[in-house]
CSV table of C-alpha atoms in Angstrom, one decimal:
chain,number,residue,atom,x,y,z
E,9,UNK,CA,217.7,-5.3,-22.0
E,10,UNK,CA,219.3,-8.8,-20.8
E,11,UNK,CA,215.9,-9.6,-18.9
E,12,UNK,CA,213.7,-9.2,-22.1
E,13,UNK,CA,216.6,-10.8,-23.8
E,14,UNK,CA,216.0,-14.0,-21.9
E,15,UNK,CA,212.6,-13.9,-21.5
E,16,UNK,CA,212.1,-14.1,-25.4
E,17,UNK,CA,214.9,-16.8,-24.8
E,18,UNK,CA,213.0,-19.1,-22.8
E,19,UNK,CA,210.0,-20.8,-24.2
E,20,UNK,CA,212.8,-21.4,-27.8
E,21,UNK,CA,215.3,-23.2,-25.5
E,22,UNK,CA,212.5,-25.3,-23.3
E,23,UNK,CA,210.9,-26.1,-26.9
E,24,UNK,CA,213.9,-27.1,-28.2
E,25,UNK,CA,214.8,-29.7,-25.0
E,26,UNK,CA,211.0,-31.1,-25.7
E,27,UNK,CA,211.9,-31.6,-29.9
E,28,UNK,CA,215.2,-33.0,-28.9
E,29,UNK,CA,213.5,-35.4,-27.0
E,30,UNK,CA,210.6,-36.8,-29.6
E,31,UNK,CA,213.0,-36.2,-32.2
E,32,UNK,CA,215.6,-39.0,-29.9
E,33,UNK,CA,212.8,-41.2,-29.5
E,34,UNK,CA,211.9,-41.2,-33.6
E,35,UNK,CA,215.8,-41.7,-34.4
E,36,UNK,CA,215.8,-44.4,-31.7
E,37,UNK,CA,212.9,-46.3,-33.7
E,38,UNK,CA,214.3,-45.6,-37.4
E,39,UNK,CA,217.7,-46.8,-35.9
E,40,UNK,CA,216.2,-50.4,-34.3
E,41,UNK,CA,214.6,-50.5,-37.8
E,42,UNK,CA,217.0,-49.8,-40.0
E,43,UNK,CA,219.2,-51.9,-38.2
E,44,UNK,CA,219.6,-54.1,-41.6
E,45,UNK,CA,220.8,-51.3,-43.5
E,46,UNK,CA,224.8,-50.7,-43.9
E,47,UNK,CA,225.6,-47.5,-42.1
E,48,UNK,CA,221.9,-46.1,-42.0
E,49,UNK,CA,220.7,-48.0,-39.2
E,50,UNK,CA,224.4,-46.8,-37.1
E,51,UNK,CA,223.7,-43.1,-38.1
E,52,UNK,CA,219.9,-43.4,-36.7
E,53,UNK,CA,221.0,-45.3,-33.4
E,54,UNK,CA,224.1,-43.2,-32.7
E,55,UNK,CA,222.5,-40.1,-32.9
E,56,UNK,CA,219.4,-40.9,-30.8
E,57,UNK,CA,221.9,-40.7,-27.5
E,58,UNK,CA,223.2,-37.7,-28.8
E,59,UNK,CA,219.9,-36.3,-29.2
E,60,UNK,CA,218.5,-37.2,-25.7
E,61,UNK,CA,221.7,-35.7,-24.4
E,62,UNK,CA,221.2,-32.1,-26.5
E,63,UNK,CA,217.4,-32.3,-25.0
E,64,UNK,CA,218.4,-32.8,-21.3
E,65,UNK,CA,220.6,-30.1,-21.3
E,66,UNK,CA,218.9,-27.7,-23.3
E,67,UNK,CA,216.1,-28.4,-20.6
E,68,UNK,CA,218.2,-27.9,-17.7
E,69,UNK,CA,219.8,-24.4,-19.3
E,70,UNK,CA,215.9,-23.4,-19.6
E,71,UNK,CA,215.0,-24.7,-16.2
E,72,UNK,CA,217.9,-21.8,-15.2
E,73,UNK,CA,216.6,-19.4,-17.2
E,74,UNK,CA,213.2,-19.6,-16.0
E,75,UNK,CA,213.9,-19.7,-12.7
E,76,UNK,CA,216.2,-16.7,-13.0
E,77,UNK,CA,213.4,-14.6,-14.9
E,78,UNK,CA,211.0,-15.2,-12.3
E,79,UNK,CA,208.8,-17.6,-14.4
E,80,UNK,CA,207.3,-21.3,-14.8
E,81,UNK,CA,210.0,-24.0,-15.3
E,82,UNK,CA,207.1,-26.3,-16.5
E,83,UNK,CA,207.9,-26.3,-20.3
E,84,UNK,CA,211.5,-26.8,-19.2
E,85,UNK,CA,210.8,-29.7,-17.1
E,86,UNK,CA,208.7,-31.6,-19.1
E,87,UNK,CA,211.9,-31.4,-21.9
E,88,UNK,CA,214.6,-32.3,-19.2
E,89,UNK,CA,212.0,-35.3,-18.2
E,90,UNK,CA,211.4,-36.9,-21.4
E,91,UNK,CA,214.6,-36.1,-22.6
E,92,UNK,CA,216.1,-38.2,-19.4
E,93,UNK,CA,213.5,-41.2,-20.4
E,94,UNK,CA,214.9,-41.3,-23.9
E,95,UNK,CA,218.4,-41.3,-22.6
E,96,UNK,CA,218.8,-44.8,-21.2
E,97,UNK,CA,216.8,-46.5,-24.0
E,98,UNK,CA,218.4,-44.7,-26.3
E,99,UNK,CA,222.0,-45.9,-25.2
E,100,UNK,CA,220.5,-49.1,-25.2
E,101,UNK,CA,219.6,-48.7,-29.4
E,102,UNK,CA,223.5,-47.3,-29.8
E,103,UNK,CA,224.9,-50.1,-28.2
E,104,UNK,CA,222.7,-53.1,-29.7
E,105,UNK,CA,221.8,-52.0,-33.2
E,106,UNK,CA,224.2,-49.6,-33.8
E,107,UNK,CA,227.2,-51.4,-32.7
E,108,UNK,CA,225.9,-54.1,-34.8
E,109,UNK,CA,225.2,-52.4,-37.6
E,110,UNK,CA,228.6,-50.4,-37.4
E,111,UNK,CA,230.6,-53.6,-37.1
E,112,UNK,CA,228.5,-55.8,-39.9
E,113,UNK,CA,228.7,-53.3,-42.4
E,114,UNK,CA,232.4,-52.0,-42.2
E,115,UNK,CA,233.9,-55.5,-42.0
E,116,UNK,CA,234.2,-58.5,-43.6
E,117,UNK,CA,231.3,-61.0,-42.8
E,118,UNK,CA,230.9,-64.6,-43.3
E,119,UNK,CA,228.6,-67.3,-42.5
E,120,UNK,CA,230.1,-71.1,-42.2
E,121,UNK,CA,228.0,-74.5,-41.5
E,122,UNK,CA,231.0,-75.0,-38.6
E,123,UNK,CA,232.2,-73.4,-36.1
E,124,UNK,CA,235.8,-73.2,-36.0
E,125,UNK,CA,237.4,-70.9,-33.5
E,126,UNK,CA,241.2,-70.3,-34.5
E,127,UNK,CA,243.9,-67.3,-33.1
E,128,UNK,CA,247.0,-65.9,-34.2
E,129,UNK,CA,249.3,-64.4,-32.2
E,130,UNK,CA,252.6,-63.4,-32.8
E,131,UNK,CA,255.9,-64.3,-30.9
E,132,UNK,CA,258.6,-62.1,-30.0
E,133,UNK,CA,260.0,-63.3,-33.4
E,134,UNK,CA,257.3,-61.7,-35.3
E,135,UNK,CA,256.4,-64.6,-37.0
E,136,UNK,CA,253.0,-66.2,-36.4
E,137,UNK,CA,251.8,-68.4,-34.0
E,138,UNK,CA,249.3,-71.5,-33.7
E,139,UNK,CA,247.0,-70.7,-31.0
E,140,UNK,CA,246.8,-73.6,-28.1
E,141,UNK,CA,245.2,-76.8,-29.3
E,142,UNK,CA,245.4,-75.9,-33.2
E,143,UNK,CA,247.9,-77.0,-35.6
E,144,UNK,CA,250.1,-74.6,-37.4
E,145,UNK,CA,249.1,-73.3,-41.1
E,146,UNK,CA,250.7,-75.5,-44.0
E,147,UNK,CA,253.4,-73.8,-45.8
E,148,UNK,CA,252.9,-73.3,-49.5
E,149,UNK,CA,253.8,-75.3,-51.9
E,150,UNK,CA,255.6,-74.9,-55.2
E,151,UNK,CA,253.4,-74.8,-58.2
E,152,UNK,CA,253.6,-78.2,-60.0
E,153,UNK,CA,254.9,-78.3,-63.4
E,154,UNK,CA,252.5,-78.6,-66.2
E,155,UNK,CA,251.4,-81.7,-67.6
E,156,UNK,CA,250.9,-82.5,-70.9
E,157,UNK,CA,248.0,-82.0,-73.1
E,158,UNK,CA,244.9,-84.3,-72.9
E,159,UNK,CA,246.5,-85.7,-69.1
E,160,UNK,CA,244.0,-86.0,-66.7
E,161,UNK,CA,244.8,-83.2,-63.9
E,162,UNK,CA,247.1,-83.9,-61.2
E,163,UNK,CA,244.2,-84.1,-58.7
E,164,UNK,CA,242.2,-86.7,-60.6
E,165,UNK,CA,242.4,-90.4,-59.0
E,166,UNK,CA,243.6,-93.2,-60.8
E,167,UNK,CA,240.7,-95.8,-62.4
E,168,UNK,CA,239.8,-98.4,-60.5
E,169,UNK,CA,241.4,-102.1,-61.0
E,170,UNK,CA,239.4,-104.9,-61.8
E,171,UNK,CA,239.9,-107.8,-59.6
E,172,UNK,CA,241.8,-111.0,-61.3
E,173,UNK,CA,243.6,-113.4,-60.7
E,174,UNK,CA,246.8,-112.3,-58.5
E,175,UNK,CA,250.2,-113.6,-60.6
């Protein structure tokens, strides 16, 4: 019963490894694609390892099978080998364009004319710390009282003076 068992087994699992394997290499291409695309283009690239992985060892668990039914580990083969092709571009994708992608669209991101590299770090004091080479944050200043009505704002500079004659 086990032997007919795993003969009807085999050609679902060694299938399976060769599906994993295309379906890898499409998730792979979606996730480069949909790179752009908050948290679609992570889900794509992160699951195309995942996929490759499922494939290689669904290939090698068929490869087993085969060979302990008496029977060809062809099918299984040609899973565990594209499988392992996928596998290595596949972490490539996850760690390019999903990485990207999964740090781009959870965070904060914005884009500056400058450059300005700046750290904090706090002392044993808790309080924070200028980084080397920077100066230290101002620290804020009391509102200023309001002004009357119809007064220029605080900010505004004074009008210029004509030149004369100097008493």
């Amino acid at each position: 019963m086990t032997g007919g068992l795993a003969r009807r087994n085999l050609p679902p699992v060694a299938f399976a490894s060769i599906a994993l394997a295309v379906l890898a290499f499409i998730s792979m291409g979606v996730g480069f694609l949909t790179t752009p695309l908050p948290m679609l283009g992570a889900l794509f690239s992160f699951a195309a390892p995942a996929l490759a992985l499922g494939g290689l060892i669904a290939g090698r668990v068929a490869t087993a099978r085969a060979k302990d039914a008496g029977q060809s580990t062809a099918t299984a083969s040609v899973g565990s080998l594209l499988s392992g092709l996928c596998l290595l571009p596949a972490l490539m994708t996850a760690m390019t364009c999903g990485l990207c992608n999964a740090m781009l669209s959870t965070g904060k991101f914005e884009t500056h004319r400058s450059v300005q590299w700046s750290t904090q770090s706090t002392g044993r004091s808790g309080a924070p710390q200028s980084a080397p080479g920077t100066q230290p944050e101002a620290p804020p200043t009391a509102p200023l009282p309001p002004s009357a009505p119809g007064a220029p704002p605080p900010a505004f500079p004074p009008p210029p003076i004509a030149p004369g004659p100097t008493p």
